[in-house]
Amino acid sequence: MIDVQNQPDTRGIYIQQTGVSGVCLPFLIDDGGQTQPVQAIVRFTVALDENLRGTHMSRLMEILDGWINKPIAFRTLDTILREAIDKLETNAAHIRLDFKYFLERRAPVSERTSLLDVDCSFVASLVEGRTAFQLGLSVPFTTLCPCSREISTVGAHNQRSLCSVLLAFNGGPTITIDKLTALIEAQASSAIYPLLKREDEKFVTEAAYDNPKFVEDILRDVVIALRSIKGVRSFSVECENFESIHNHNAFALHDEIGSD
Amino acid sequence: MIDVQNQPDTRGIYIQQTGVSGVCLPFLIDDGGQTQPVQAIVRFTVALDENLRGTHMSRLMEILDGWINKPIAFRTLDTILREAIDKLETNAAHIRLDFKYFLERRAPVSERTSLLDVDCSFVASLVEGRTAFQLGLSVPFTTLCPCSREISTVGAHNQRSLCSVLLAFNGGPTITIDKLTALIEAQASSAIYPLLKREDEKFVTEAAYDNPKFVEDILRDVVIALRSIKGVRSFSVECENFESIHNHNAFALHDEIGSD
Amino acid sequence: MIDVQNQPDTRGIYIQQTGVSGVCLPFLIDDGGQTQPVQAIVRFTVALDENLRGTHMSRLMEILDGWINKPIAFRTLDTILREAIDKLETNAAHIRLDFKYFLERRAPVSERTSLLDVDCSFVASLVEGRTAFQLGLSVPFTTLCPCSREISTVGAHNQRSLCSVLLAFNGGPTITIDKLTALIEAQASSAIYPLLKREDEKFVTEAAYDNPKFVEDILRDVVIALRSIKGVRSFSVECENFESIHNHNAFALHDEIGSD
Amino acid sequence: MIDVQNQPDTRGIYIQQTGVSGVCLPFLIDDGGQTQPVQAIVRFTVALDENLRGTHMSRLMEILDGWINKPIAFRTLDTILREAIDKLETNAAHIRLDFKYFLERRAPVSERTSLLDVDCSFVASLVEGRTAFQLGLSVPFTTLCPCSREISTVGAHNQRSLCSVLLAFNGGPTITIDKLTALIEAQASSAIYPLLKREDEKFVTEAAYDNPKFVEDILRDVVIALRSIKGVRSFSVECENFESIHNHNAFALHDEIGSD
């Protein structure tokens, strides 16, 4: 059977990435030794030589299928990328996994536990023998507006907010999903919890009122927190407050080269 | 050229609806005499006789194309449906338009105006000679939690909320998008505004604090408000509060037969 | 601490459903004895007496948290609903779980296996002592257009399609996710597979060409297939073809009362 | 009334972007002299000095409100950004508009016209006195698989695909939405049309069969086409085929510095 993908190509264009996207698969994520089953959306691509017409997409799917239900840590992504480079006869490979990850949260007063879902991304690239890792997280929390609090006789508008960070590491990751989430939550007006009894609701309401923060405050405090993580090559932060008094959001972003 | 759609079908199944969906087109919406250009997502279907294999989808697209940039009110949908029934030789036709509609809002103190976007639906069905109309609206506003306010020394959690209603009328619609939106906003802890100066932010913050409402309060007050509209055959209401202290929502729904 | 939710209400409106929505939790789904970890989006509501102001949302979260990592079958939903009715002191409760479920698929020639993701819903309501169950599935497959094939000298347009069914049962469910998916796939021009080698791609391409079907053909064949399932009280079917030659979809729907 | 935003900040962090996001507004888009009403989702941000605590979000909304229903071309964005820099007393401003734009398409045989919707982005940044423009487009079309065609006795799998490009210009834009869309469509197996009569469907089916292309073929041909546009500083291209035989997509991306 003819291998149309292997036909020569004369357009002279080296393709940076070609492969599969929107692949949904069940994986086990290993976050610093803790494993958790997730349902990941995967993009898995390789570079394509300028002399070849197409890549062999089914080989990428075969590689992914080999990792179902085996623990995937960042170092595993390196193995997956080397497998792709080997089986696809190329010099660069990239993988991105987007998944929801659950973290146990303890209500501040009742100490009732529940599971908080955060959106995570594992991103890895192997280009010319060197593997680069990125960890992405979107953490929900509460923000309470300092201006609204200051100018109002009573109350202050507050809302659910989302802080999305992407950290590129010099080598492997130097922080877990668990710890990075906690680091970001600590910069909010208050963390949020799936399960709150009345005494917890009182605590969270008052804690947020006592800790008013603009979207810019959150952004700066998260930037300072991220600078403290060792081994970070660069990072970006985006904060979005789903304003309770508008039908649009307050938004801020910042990226910088890490201090290491 | 053979007309495959017109082939006979022997499976004996009358199809309730077949046609096109996800069609994006620019229309002019006529809301009680006011016209506004919108970008609508359209579903447009007809019934199919049990003896026919398929309908002629391109005729539905031709009909829609004839209405681009002409004012569309509910009565126009009746004309469109009659055109479908005529051209597709069927006894039933259905159309649904989903679009964003802009309403002018005046900030409560500064009186600065701005445009609020609400999601609307025009739904019409013509079955055996009788046309039924439905108007759908999703209105955003603020809710402030009565429990949080009561139990906390200071502050109260609040958040953006969305109230979605669908009204089925006995005949044509008896209320405009404009008036129905205002009726729903009036049941909130506070309406929301795209543009608020500091004096407005103070007003809105304090107004919401002075008017705490659970998702159930909003639901009941909207139900009472909708009962006051004449010519309503039935309606449904869904309220969702995007809780600022959780990563999930408070939700309530109710539907009932109209009083007329 | 005052219980604001327990305050009396004088508006005289019995609320059909109030509770939590958009709750993301990890569950084990039991599909006819096979269990699989999933990440479900949950809506969990109860009825609220006309004399009470609000329900106790945190109790609903406590109930859900008790079911994490325990197998959930349809009969388990009945237990969950009874727990809600008991703890919330109400006469009706409703739960809906939406989740992705993975099914093994074997390529038609190479027999290579891979995992296909389908969107599922488990819906259950307990009203006045009687529990009603619904199973929802959205199954992707290929459709090839009979008209395009007939009028063209070579080729025929084809595309990814999605068939969404919702089955209401008289008692408990009488078919598994696994079997219902296979039943729907069997009505397509061809099933689709995550992993296809070249010999499989040839098979699937030719199989689809030999089995051209309009969206109406799929709908009717799925209706006939669903009629064969015992214990079905009613069902609805929606088919949508993401037409390769348009930027919109072909769509058909049908619902009927089951034959049992 | 105290201006909390104007409070001094001592964290020493210059914020690259802060402002509003998710703002939905009606604008008139001027594409090379042709104007069209659109409903845009806007992100509008400014840089914030390291000595200031927060920006004045309401001023950004006031600026946007001033441009409702006035024609917006790329040069207008420059004016909007200068207004932001002036009113927010900053040295950098950014704006991004995402909107659907309609283009007339003529069916290949019947010559019936209809409107195709494409997703567009206007992106502009004014940093230290220099304004940079980017034009983004997502164009839908048909791709037909060369491998499937070659190995199969009859037929070939084909599907809807989306090619997303983002062009950064040296100065103002040197190509219109209209012409850039046509340039991308010309690289597909076939363009797609909202309205096709049977003779057109035959034409499009056969045209796609006669012009089989992998996702890599499309990517390379689009890269070559984009290189021909004058005044392009850099560009990126992403192509995604919604494979009719899989539940995932074929994907390729490429970015490069323009030839000018």
Short mmCIF file of C-alpha atoms in Angstrom, two decimals, chain C residues 20-223:
data_model
loop_
_atom_site.label_atom_id
_atom_site.label_comp_id
_atom_site.label_asym_id
_atom_site.label_seq_id
_atom_site.Cartn_x
_atom_site.Cartn_y
_atom_site.Cartn_z
CA VAL C 20 -26.00 23.55 43.27
CA SER C 21 -24.80 23.48 39.66
CA GLY C 22 -21.46 23.39 37.89
CA VAL C 23 -19.97 21.23 40.65
CA CYS C 24 -16.94 19.33 39.31
CA LEU C 25 -16.14 16.10 41.19
CA PRO C 26 -14.32 12.80 40.57
CA PHE C 27 -16.65 9.82 40.62
CA LEU C 28 -16.46 6.15 39.74
CA ILE C 29 -19.13 5.27 37.20
CA ASP C 30 -20.50 1.74 37.29
CA ASP C 31 -21.82 0.81 33.83
CA GLY C 32 -23.37 -2.61 34.16
CA GLY C 33 -20.65 -3.85 36.49
CA GLN C 34 -17.67 -2.15 34.79
CA THR C 35 -16.32 0.82 36.79
CA GLN C 36 -14.41 3.78 35.42
CA PRO C 37 -13.12 6.98 37.08
CA VAL C 38 -14.70 10.10 35.56
CA GLN C 39 -14.73 13.84 36.18
CA ALA C 40 -18.38 14.79 36.37
CA ILE C 41 -20.14 18.15 36.23
CA VAL C 42 -23.05 17.86 38.63
CA ARG C 43 -26.38 19.63 39.14
CA PHE C 44 -28.06 18.56 42.36
CA THR C 45 -31.34 20.14 43.44
CA VAL C 46 -34.30 19.68 45.74
CA ALA C 47 -37.81 21.09 45.88
CA LEU C 48 -38.42 23.87 48.42
CA ASP C 49 -41.59 24.21 50.43
CA GLU C 50 -43.56 27.41 49.85
CA ASN C 51 -43.17 28.34 53.53
CA LEU C 52 -39.36 28.27 53.58
CA ARG C 53 -37.04 30.99 52.31
CA GLY C 54 -34.05 28.93 51.16
CA THR C 55 -32.53 25.46 51.05
CA HIS C 56 -29.24 24.39 52.69
CA MET C 57 -26.83 24.16 49.78
CA SER C 58 -23.92 22.94 51.91
CA ARG C 59 -25.83 19.77 52.81
CA LEU C 60 -26.08 18.94 49.11
CA MET C 61 -22.29 19.33 48.81
CA GLU C 62 -21.82 17.09 51.88
CA ILE C 63 -23.95 14.38 50.31
CA LEU C 64 -21.97 14.56 47.04
CA ASP C 65 -18.66 14.44 48.89
CA GLY C 66 -19.77 11.20 50.51
CA TRP C 67 -19.93 9.52 47.09
CA ILE C 68 -16.49 10.42 45.79
CA ASN C 69 -14.63 7.33 44.62
CA LYS C 70 -17.53 5.00 45.33
CA PRO C 71 -19.11 3.26 42.30
CA ILE C 72 -22.15 5.14 41.02
CA ALA C 73 -24.74 3.23 39.06
CA PHE C 74 -28.28 4.32 38.39
CA ARG C 75 -29.46 2.58 41.57
CA THR C 76 -26.88 4.60 43.51
CA LEU C 77 -28.51 7.80 42.26
CA ASP C 78 -31.72 6.64 43.88
CA THR C 79 -29.86 6.33 47.21
CA ILE C 80 -28.32 9.78 46.74
CA LEU C 81 -31.74 11.30 46.05
CA ARG C 82 -33.27 9.63 49.11
CA GLU C 83 -30.42 11.02 51.20
CA ALA C 84 -31.19 14.50 49.83
CA ILE C 85 -34.90 14.20 50.56
CA ASP C 86 -34.09 13.06 54.08
CA LYS C 87 -31.44 15.66 54.93
CA LEU C 88 -33.15 18.58 53.23
CA GLU C 89 -36.62 17.63 54.50
CA THR C 90 -38.29 17.93 51.12
CA ASN C 91 -40.46 15.78 48.84
CA ALA C 92 -38.48 15.91 45.59
CA ALA C 93 -34.83 15.77 44.53
CA HIS C 94 -33.04 15.77 41.18
CA ILE C 95 -29.49 14.96 40.09
CA ARG C 96 -27.68 15.21 36.78
CA LEU C 97 -24.12 14.05 36.09
CA ASP C 98 -22.40 14.94 32.81
CA PHE C 99 -19.13 13.15 32.13
CA LYS C 100 -16.87 11.73 29.45
CA TYR C 101 -16.75 7.94 29.34
CA PHE C 102 -14.16 5.87 27.47
CA LEU C 103 -14.97 2.80 25.41
CA GLU C 104 -12.48 0.45 23.78
CA ARG C 105 -12.67 0.38 20.02
CA ARG C 106 -10.93 -2.18 17.77
CA ALA C 107 -9.77 -0.99 14.32
CA PRO C 108 -11.66 -2.98 11.63
CA VAL C 109 -8.62 -4.57 9.88
CA SER C 110 -5.48 -4.19 12.01
CA GLU C 111 -7.56 -4.89 15.13
CA ARG C 112 -5.48 -2.32 17.04
CA THR C 113 -7.40 -1.13 20.08
CA SER C 114 -7.82 2.44 21.31
CA LEU C 115 -10.18 4.43 23.53
CA LEU C 116 -13.12 6.44 22.19
CA ASP C 117 -14.55 9.22 24.39
CA VAL C 118 -18.32 9.71 24.46
CA ASP C 119 -20.25 12.33 26.43
CA CYS C 120 -22.71 10.76 28.87
CA SER C 121 -25.40 11.99 31.23
CA PHE C 122 -26.98 10.21 34.17
CA VAL C 123 -30.20 12.01 35.14
CA ALA C 124 -32.44 10.98 38.02
CA SER C 125 -35.48 12.50 39.75
CA LEU C 126 -37.27 11.37 42.87
CA VAL C 127 -40.67 12.98 43.09
CA GLU C 128 -43.29 11.85 45.61
CA GLY C 129 -41.58 8.54 46.23
CA ARG C 130 -41.05 7.53 42.62
CA THR C 131 -37.60 7.61 41.00
CA ALA C 132 -37.31 8.20 37.26
CA PHE C 133 -34.05 7.57 35.38
CA GLN C 134 -32.69 8.99 32.13
CA LEU C 135 -29.54 8.03 30.25
CA GLY C 136 -28.03 10.53 27.79
CA LEU C 137 -25.30 9.82 25.23
CA SER C 138 -23.62 11.83 22.46
CA VAL C 139 -21.95 9.48 20.00
CA PRO C 140 -19.58 10.70 17.24
CA PHE C 141 -19.37 8.94 13.87
CA THR C 142 -18.98 9.53 10.11
CA THR C 143 -21.77 10.37 7.69
CA LEU C 144 -21.39 10.35 3.90
CA CYS C 145 -23.90 12.32 1.82
CA PRO C 146 -26.05 10.20 -0.56
CA CYS C 147 -26.85 13.19 -2.77
CA SER C 148 -23.22 14.23 -3.15
CA ARG C 149 -22.24 10.64 -3.96
CA GLU C 150 -25.04 10.18 -6.49
CA ILE C 151 -24.51 13.39 -8.47
CA SER C 152 -20.68 13.43 -8.42
CA THR C 153 -18.47 11.53 -10.87
CA VAL C 154 -15.99 10.81 -8.08
CA GLY C 155 -16.02 11.11 -4.30
CA ALA C 156 -18.73 12.28 -1.90
CA HIS C 157 -18.62 14.78 0.90
CA ASN C 158 -18.50 13.26 4.36
CA GLN C 159 -17.97 14.61 7.88
CA ARG C 160 -17.92 14.03 11.60
CA SER C 161 -21.42 13.85 13.06
CA LEU C 162 -22.85 13.64 16.54
CA CYS C 163 -25.99 11.78 17.58
CA SER C 164 -27.36 12.70 21.01
CA VAL C 165 -30.01 10.52 22.61
CA LEU C 166 -31.84 10.77 25.90
CA LEU C 167 -33.72 7.68 27.10
CA ALA C 168 -36.23 7.75 29.95
CA PHE C 169 -36.80 4.34 31.49
CA ASN C 170 -39.89 2.91 33.15
CA GLY C 171 -37.74 1.64 36.02
CA GLY C 172 -33.97 1.28 36.12
CA PRO C 173 -31.93 1.44 32.91
CA THR C 174 -32.19 -1.60 30.66
CA ILE C 175 -29.08 -0.94 28.54
CA THR C 176 -25.46 -0.02 29.32
CA ILE C 177 -23.48 2.95 27.97
CA ASP C 178 -21.36 0.44 26.11
CA LYS C 179 -24.24 -1.28 24.32
CA LEU C 180 -26.20 1.90 23.61
CA THR C 181 -23.12 3.50 22.02
CA ALA C 182 -22.62 0.44 19.80
CA LEU C 183 -26.31 0.50 18.83
CA ILE C 184 -26.03 4.11 17.68
CA GLU C 185 -22.68 3.66 15.90
CA ALA C 186 -24.23 0.81 13.92
CA GLN C 187 -26.61 3.30 12.24
CA ALA C 188 -23.81 5.56 10.92
CA SER C 189 -22.16 5.55 7.49
CA SER C 190 -19.19 4.31 9.51
CA ALA C 191 -18.10 4.23 13.14
CA ILE C 192 -14.99 6.29 13.94
CA TYR C 193 -11.84 5.16 15.75
CA PRO C 194 -9.06 6.99 17.58
CA LEU C 195 -6.39 4.72 16.06
CA LEU C 196 -6.47 3.62 12.41
CA LYS C 197 -3.57 2.14 10.44
CA ARG C 198 -3.53 2.55 6.68
CA GLU C 199 -5.43 -0.71 5.98
CA ASP C 200 -8.10 0.47 8.46
CA GLU C 201 -8.36 3.89 6.84
CA LYS C 202 -8.99 2.20 3.47
CA PHE C 203 -11.68 0.03 5.09
CA VAL C 204 -13.41 2.93 6.83
CA THR C 205 -13.29 5.17 3.73
CA GLU C 206 -14.83 2.48 1.53
CA ALA C 207 -17.36 1.40 4.15
CA ALA C 208 -18.65 4.98 4.45
CA TYR C 209 -18.81 5.34 0.65
CA ASP C 210 -20.80 2.09 0.44
CA ASN C 211 -23.21 3.26 3.13
CA PRO C 212 -24.27 6.85 2.30
CA LYS C 213 -26.78 8.36 4.76
CA PHE C 214 -28.56 11.69 5.15
CA VAL C 215 -29.03 13.14 8.61
CA GLU C 216 -32.66 11.98 8.23
CA ASP C 217 -31.53 8.42 7.47
CA ILE C 218 -29.42 8.32 10.62
CA LEU C 219 -32.26 9.77 12.67
CA ARG C 220 -34.79 7.22 11.42
CA ASP C 221 -32.42 4.27 11.85
CA VAL C 222 -31.56 5.38 15.39
CA VAL C 223 -35.27 5.76 16.17
#
